[in-house]
Short mmCIF file of C-alpha atoms in Angstrom, two decimals:
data_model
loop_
_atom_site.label_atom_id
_atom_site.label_comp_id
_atom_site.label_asym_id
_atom_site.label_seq_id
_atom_site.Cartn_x
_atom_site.Cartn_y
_atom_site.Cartn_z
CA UNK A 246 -11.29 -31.67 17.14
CA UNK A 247 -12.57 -35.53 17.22
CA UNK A 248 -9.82 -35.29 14.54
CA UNK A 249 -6.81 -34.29 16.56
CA UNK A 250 -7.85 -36.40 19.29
CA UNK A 251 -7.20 -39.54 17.24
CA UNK A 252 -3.93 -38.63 16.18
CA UNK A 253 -0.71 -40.94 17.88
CA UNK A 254 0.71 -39.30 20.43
CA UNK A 255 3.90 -38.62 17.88
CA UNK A 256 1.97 -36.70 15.66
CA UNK A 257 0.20 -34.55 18.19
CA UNK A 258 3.56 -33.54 19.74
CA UNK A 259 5.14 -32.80 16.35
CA UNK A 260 1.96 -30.57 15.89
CA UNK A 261 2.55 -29.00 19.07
CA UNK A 262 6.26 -28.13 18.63
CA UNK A 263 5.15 -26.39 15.60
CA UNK A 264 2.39 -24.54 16.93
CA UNK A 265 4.78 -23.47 19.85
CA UNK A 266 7.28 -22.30 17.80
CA UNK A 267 5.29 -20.71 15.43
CA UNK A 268 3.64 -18.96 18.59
CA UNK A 269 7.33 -18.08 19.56
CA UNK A 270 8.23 -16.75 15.99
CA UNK A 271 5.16 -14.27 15.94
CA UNK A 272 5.93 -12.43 19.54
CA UNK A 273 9.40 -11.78 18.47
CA UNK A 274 8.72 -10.48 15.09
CA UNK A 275 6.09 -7.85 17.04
CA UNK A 276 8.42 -7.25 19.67
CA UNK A 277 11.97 -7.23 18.04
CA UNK A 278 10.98 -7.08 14.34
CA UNK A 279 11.29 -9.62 11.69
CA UNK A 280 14.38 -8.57 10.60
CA UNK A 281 16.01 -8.72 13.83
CA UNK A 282 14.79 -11.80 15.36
CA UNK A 283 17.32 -14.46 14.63
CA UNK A 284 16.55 -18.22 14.03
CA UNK A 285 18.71 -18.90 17.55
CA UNK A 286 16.31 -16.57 19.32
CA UNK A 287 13.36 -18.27 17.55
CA UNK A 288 15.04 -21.75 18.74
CA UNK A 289 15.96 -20.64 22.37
CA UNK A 290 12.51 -19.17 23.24
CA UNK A 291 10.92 -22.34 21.89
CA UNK A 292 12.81 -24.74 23.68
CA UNK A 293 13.75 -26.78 20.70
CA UNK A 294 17.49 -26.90 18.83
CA UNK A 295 18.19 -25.32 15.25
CA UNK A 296 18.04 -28.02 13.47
CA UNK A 297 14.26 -28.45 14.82
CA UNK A 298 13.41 -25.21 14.07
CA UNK A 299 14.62 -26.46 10.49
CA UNK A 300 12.21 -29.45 10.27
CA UNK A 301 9.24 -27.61 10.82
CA UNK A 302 10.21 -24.37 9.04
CA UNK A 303 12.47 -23.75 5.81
CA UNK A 304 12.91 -20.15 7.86
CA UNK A 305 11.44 -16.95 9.26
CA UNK A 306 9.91 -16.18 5.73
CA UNK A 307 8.12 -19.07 5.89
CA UNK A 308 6.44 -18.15 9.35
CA UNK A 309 5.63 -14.83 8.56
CA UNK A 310 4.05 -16.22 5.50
CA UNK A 311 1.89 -18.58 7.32
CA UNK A 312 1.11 -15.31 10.06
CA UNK A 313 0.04 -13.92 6.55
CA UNK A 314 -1.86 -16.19 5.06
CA UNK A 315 -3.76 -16.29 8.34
CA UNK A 316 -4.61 -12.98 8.46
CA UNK A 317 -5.88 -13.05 4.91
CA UNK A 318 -7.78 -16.27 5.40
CA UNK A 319 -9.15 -14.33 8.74
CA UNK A 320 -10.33 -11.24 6.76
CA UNK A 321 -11.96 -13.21 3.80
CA UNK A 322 -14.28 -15.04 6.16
CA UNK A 323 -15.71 -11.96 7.56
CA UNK A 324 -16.25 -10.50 4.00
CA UNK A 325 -18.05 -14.22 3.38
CA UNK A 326 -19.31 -13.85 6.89
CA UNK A 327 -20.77 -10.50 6.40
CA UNK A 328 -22.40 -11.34 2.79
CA UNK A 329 -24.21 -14.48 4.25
CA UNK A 330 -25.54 -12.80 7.20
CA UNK A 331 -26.21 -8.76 6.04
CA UNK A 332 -29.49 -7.62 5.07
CA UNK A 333 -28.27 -4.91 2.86
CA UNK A 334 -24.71 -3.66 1.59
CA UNK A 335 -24.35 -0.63 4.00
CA UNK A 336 -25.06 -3.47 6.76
CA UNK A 337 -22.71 -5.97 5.38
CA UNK A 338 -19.94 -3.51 5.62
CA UNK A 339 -20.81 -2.50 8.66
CA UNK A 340 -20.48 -5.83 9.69
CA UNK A 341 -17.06 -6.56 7.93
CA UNK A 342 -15.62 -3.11 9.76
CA UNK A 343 -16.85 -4.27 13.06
CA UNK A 344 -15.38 -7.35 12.67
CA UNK A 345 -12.28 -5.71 11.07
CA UNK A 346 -11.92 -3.54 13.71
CA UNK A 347 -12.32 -5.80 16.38
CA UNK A 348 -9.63 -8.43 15.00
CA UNK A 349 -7.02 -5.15 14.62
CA UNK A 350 -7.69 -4.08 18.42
CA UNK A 351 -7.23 -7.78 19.72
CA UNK A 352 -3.60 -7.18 18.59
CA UNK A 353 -2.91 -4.00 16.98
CA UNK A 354 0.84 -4.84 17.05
CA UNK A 355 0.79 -7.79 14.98
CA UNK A 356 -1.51 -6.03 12.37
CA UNK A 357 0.80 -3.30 11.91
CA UNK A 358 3.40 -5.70 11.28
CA UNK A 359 1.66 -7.89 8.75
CA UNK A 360 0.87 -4.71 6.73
CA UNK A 361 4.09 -3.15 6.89
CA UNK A 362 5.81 -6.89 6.34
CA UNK A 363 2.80 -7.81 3.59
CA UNK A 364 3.60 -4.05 1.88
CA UNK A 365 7.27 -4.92 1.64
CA UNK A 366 6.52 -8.07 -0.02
CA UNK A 367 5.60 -6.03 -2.85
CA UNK A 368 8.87 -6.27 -3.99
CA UNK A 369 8.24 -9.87 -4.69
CA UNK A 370 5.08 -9.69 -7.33
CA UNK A 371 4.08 -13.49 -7.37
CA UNK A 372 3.66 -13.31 -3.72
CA UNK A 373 1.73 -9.98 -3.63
CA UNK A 374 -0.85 -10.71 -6.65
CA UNK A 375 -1.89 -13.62 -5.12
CA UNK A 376 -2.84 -11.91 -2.22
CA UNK A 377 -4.50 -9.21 -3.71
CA UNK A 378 -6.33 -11.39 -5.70
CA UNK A 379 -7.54 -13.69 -2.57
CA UNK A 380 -8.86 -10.17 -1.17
CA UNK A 381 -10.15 -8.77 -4.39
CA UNK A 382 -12.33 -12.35 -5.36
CA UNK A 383 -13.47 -12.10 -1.94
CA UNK A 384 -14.79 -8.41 -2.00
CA UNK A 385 -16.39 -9.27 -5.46
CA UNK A 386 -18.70 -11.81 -3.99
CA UNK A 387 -20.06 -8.67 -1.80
CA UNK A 388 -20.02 -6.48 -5.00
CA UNK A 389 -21.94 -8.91 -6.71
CA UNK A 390 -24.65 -9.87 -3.83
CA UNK A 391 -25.25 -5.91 -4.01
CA UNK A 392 -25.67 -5.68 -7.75
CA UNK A 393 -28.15 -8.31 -7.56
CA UNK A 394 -30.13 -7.26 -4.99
CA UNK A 395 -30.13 -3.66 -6.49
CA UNK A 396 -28.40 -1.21 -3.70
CA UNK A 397 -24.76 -1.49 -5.82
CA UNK A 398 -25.22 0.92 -9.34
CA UNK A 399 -24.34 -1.46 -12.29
CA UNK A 400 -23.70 1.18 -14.41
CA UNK A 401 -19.35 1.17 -13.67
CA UNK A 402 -17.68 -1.93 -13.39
CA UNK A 403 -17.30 -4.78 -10.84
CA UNK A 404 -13.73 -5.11 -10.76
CA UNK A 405 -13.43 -0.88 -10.18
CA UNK A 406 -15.64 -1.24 -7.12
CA UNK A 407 -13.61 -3.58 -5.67
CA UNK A 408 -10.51 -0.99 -6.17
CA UNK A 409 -12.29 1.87 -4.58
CA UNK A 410 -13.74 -0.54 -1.85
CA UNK A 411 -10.06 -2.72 -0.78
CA UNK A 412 -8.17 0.88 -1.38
CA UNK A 413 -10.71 2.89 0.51
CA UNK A 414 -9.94 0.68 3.47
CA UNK A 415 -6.59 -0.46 3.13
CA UNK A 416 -5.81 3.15 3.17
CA UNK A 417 -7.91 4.44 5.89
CA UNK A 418 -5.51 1.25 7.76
CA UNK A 419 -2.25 2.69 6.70
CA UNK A 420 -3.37 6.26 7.76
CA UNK A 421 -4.14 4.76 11.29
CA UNK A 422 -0.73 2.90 11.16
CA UNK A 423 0.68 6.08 10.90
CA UNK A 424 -1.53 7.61 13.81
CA UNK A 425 -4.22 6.79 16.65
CA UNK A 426 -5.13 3.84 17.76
CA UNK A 427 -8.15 5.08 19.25
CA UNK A 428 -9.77 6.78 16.13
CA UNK A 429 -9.39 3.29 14.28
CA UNK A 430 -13.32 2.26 14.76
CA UNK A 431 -14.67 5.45 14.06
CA UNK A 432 -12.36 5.43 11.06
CA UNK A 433 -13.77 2.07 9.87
CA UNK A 434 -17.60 2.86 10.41
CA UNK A 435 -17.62 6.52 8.32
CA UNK A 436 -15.65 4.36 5.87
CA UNK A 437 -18.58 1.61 5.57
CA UNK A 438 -21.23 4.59 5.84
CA UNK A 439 -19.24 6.25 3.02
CA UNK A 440 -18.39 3.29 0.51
CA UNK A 441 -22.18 2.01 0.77
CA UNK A 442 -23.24 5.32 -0.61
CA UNK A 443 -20.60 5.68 -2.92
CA UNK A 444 -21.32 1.85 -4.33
CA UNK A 445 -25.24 2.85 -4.19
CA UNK A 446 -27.22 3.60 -7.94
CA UNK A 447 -28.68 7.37 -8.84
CA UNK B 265 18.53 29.36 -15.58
CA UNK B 266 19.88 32.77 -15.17
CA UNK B 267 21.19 31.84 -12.16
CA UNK B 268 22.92 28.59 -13.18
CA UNK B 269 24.76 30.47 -15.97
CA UNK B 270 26.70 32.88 -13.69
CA UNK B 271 27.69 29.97 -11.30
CA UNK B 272 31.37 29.91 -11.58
CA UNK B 273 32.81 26.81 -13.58
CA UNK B 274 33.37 24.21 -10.67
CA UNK B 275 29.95 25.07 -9.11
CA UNK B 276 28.05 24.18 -12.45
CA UNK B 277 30.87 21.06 -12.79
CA UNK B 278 29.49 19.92 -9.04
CA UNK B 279 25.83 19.91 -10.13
CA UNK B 280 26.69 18.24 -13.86
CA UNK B 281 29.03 15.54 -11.69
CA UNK B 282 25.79 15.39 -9.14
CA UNK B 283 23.19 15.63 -11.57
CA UNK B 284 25.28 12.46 -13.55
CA UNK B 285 25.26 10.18 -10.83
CA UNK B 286 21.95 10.59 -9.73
CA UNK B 287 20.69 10.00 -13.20
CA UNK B 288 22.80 6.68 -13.50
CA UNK B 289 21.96 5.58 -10.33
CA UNK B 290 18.62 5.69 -11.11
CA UNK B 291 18.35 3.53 -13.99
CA UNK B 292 20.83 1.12 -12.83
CA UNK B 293 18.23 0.78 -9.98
CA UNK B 294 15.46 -0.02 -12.85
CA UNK B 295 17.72 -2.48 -15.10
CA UNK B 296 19.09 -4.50 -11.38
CA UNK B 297 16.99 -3.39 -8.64
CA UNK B 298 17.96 -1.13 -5.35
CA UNK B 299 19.51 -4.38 -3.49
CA UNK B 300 21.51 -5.73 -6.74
CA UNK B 301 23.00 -1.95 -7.75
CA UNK B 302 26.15 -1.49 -5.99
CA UNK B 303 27.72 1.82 -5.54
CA UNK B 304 30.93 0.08 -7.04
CA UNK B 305 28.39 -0.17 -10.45
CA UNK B 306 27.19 3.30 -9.87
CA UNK B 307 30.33 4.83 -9.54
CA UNK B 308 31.91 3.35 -12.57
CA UNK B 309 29.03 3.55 -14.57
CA UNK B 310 29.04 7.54 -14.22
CA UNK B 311 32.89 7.79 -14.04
CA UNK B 312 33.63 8.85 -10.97
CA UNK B 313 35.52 7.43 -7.98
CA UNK B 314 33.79 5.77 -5.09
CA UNK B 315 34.53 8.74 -2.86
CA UNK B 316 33.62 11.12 -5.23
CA UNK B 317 30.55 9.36 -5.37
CA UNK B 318 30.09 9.70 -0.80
CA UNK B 319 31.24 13.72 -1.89
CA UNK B 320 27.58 13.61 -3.16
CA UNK B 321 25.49 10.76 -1.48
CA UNK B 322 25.30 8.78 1.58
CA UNK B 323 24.50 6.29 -0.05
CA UNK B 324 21.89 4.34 -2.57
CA UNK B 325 19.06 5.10 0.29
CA UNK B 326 19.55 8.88 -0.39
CA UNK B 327 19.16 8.55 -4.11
CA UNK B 328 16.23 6.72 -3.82
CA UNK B 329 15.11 9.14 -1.40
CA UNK B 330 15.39 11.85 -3.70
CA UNK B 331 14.03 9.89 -6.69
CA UNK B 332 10.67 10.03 -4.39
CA UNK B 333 10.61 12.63 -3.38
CA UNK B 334 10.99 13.99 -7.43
CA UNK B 335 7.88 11.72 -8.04
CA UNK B 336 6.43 12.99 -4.99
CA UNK B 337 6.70 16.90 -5.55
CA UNK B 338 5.39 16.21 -9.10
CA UNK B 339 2.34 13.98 -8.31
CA UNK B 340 1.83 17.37 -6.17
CA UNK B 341 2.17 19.74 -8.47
CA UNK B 342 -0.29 17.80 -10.58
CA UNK B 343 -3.15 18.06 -7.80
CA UNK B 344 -2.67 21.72 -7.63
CA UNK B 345 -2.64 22.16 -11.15
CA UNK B 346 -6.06 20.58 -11.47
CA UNK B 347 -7.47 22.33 -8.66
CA UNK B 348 -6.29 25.61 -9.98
CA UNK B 349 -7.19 25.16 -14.33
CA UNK B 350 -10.33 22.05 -13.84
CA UNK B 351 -13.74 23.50 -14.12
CA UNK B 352 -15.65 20.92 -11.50
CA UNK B 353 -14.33 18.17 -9.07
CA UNK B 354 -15.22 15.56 -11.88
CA UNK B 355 -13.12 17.36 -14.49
CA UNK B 356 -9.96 17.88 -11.80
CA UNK B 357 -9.77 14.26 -11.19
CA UNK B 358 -9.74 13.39 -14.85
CA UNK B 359 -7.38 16.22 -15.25
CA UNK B 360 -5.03 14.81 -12.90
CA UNK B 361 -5.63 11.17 -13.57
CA UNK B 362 -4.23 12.09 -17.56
CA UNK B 363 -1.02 13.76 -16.12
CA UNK B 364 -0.81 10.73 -13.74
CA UNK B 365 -1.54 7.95 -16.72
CA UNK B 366 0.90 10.34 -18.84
CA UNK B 367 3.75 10.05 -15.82
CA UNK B 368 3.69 6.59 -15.45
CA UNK B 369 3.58 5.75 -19.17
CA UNK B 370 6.57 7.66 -19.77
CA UNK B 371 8.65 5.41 -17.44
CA UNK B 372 6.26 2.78 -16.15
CA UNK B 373 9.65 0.59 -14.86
CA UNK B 374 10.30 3.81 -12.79
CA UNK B 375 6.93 4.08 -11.37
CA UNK B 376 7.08 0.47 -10.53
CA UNK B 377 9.83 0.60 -8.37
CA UNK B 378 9.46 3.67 -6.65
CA UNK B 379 5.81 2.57 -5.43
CA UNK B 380 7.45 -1.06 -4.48
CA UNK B 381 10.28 0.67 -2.54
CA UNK B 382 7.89 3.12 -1.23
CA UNK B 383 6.01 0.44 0.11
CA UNK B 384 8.70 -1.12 1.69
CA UNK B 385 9.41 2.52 3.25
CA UNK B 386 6.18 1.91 5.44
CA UNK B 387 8.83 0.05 7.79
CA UNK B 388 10.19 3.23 8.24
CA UNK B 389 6.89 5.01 9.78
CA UNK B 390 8.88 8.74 10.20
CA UNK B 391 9.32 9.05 6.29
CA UNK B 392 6.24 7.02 5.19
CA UNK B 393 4.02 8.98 7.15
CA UNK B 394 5.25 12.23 5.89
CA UNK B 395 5.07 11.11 2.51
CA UNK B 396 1.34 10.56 3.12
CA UNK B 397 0.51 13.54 4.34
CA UNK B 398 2.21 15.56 1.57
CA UNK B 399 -0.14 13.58 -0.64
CA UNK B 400 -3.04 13.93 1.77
CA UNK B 401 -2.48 17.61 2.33
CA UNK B 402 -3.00 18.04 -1.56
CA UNK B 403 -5.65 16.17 -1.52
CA UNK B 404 -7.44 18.00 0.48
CA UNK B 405 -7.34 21.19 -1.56
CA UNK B 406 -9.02 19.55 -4.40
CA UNK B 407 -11.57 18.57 -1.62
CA UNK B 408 -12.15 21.53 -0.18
CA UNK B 409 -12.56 23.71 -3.85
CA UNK B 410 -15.18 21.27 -4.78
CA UNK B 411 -16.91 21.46 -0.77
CA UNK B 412 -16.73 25.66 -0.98
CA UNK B 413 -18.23 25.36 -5.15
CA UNK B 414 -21.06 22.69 -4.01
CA UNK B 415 -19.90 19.49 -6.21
CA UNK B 416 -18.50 17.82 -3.36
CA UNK B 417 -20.67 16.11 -0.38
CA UNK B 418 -19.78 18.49 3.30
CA UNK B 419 -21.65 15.39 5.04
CA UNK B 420 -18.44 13.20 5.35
CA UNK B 421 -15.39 14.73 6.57
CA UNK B 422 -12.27 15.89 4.86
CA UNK B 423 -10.24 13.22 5.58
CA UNK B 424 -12.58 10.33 4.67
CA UNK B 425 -12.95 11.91 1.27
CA UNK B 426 -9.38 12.43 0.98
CA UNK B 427 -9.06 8.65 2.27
CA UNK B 428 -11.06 7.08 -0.50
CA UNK B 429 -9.88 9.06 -3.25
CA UNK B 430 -6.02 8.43 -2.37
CA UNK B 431 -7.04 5.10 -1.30
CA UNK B 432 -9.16 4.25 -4.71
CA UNK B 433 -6.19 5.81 -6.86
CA UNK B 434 -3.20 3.70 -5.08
CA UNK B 435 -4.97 0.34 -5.15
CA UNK B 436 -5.41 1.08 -9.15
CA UNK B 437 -1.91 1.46 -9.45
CA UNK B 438 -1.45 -1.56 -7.39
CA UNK B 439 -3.92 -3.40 -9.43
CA UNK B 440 -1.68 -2.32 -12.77
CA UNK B 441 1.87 -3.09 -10.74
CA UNK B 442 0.47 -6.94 -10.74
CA UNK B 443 -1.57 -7.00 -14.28
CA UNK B 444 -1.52 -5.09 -17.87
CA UNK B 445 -0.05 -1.22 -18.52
CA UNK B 446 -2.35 -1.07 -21.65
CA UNK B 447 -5.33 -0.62 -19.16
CA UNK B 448 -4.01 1.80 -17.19
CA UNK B 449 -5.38 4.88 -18.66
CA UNK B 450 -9.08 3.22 -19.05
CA UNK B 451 -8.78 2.45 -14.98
CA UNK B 452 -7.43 5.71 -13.98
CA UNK B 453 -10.46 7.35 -16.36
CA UNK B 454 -12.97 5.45 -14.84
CA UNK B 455 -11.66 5.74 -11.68
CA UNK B 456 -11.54 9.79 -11.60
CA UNK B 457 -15.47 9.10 -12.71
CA UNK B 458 -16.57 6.44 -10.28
CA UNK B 459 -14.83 8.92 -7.99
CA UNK B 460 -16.19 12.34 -8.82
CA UNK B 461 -19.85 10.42 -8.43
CA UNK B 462 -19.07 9.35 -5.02
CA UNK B 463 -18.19 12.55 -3.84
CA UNK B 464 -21.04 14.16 -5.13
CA UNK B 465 -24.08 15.58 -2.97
CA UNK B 466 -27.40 13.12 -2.80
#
């Protein structure tokens, strides 16, 4: 903050024009849909011209990316969050579910968008791996913390954990897309219950 | 194929004409993608006229639909095959995990694109969410057979189980879509497995 305080005045507004727009940008993709929010609507609502739009965005791909990459960078610190501050790995993903869950009901619309939107982007592999792999690294630090500390089994690998753990709750997430709201934390909690039992040795 | 032999003449010439351009279609959509295959391309390529080609089709969308819903059905019919021939829960997922591996490797450019444009589907919840619960719904048989014959855990519900296992299979295939084919039959092995274990009693 000390920071953004120091900046001159130009470069604070130029900051703030882009933060307004890409505020803009993100309650008409939730509200009209990406593909049918225009650039001029973007604009309009913003109070800035085209062109502006232009200098602080090549165009709506590039915001939703950003919304993205936000969400992503969200979700990794609670996996970090939860492995620096669990005491065990059914706690830790307890912890990561909780905070899941409570990031999703802040703005369940914009979640549902960013999965549908970040599912679509399949279609464009570069994109997509990198993601996964972001999420996947991430969840492997947990993996690992558990190994060592003897409640994950060692005898299958690290990377197939991670597969059943991301795809255990990515698609408990796409089943609630497709459903109630309301059973979303319950959802989340059986799934941490579940996966710390699954993950734990025999 | 009793049947198809007394159809008159232009009946079975409908189906052959149907059957041609749906077979085109689909590998045009391999070699260009959906967006780059026109129906101008289609049409030509299977020697028909453009209207003859709207006698059969709405359009590419209803191809593609049907190309799912092929992969679908089968994907089905190889849950219910395990459940009715495997001997335990562990042996039905490796069961169906061979026919899957076996699928995929026959046409693993096929399988590619119908789980990217299946993903992309998820923008259109109505047919998305009936896709998952065909998948679900089978699912759950193999579930419950292994709940009622004691190899499968009754403390969890249903739909959790069902949630990790179609959960832990898609993200493998996701995993594959951005990596290596050659290990997809080693991860779909160990994942039946890792599975199988995590479903089991304690």
């Amino acid at each position: 903050m000390a920071n953004a305080v120091q900046l001159p005045l130009r470069e604070r507004k130029k900051l703030d024009t882009r933060r307004r727009i890409f505020e803009v940008a993100s309650h008409l993709f939730v509200d009209l849909g990406v593909q049918d929010t225009t650039i001029e609507a973007i604009a309009k609502a913003a109070n800035v011209s085209k062109p502006t739009f232009f200098n602080y965005f090549s165009g709506k791909q590039e915001v939703l990316r950003e919304l993205m990459t936000r969400m992503d960078e969200e979700f990794v610190s609670y996996i970090l969050h939860s492995v620096a501050t669990g005491h065990s790995t059914q706690q830790r993903l307890q912890l990561l579910m909780t905070q899941s869950g409570q990031h999703i009901q802040r703005r369940p619309d914009m979640t549902k968008l960013l999965l549908i939107e970040g599912m679509s982007d399949l279609g464009c592999p570069t994109v997509e791996t990198s993601r996964m792999s972001i999420l996947n690294d991430a969840m492997a630090t947990l993996v690992q913390r558990g190994r060592r500390e003897g409640d994950i089994d060692t005898k299958f690998s690290i990377e197939l954990q991670v597969q059943i753990l991301v795809g255990g709750y990515l698609y408990g997430l796409l089943n609630w897309l497709s459903g109630d709201l309301k059973e979303l934390d319950k959802t989340l909690q059986e799934t941490a219950l579940f996966l710390a039992e699954a993950l734990a040795p025999r």
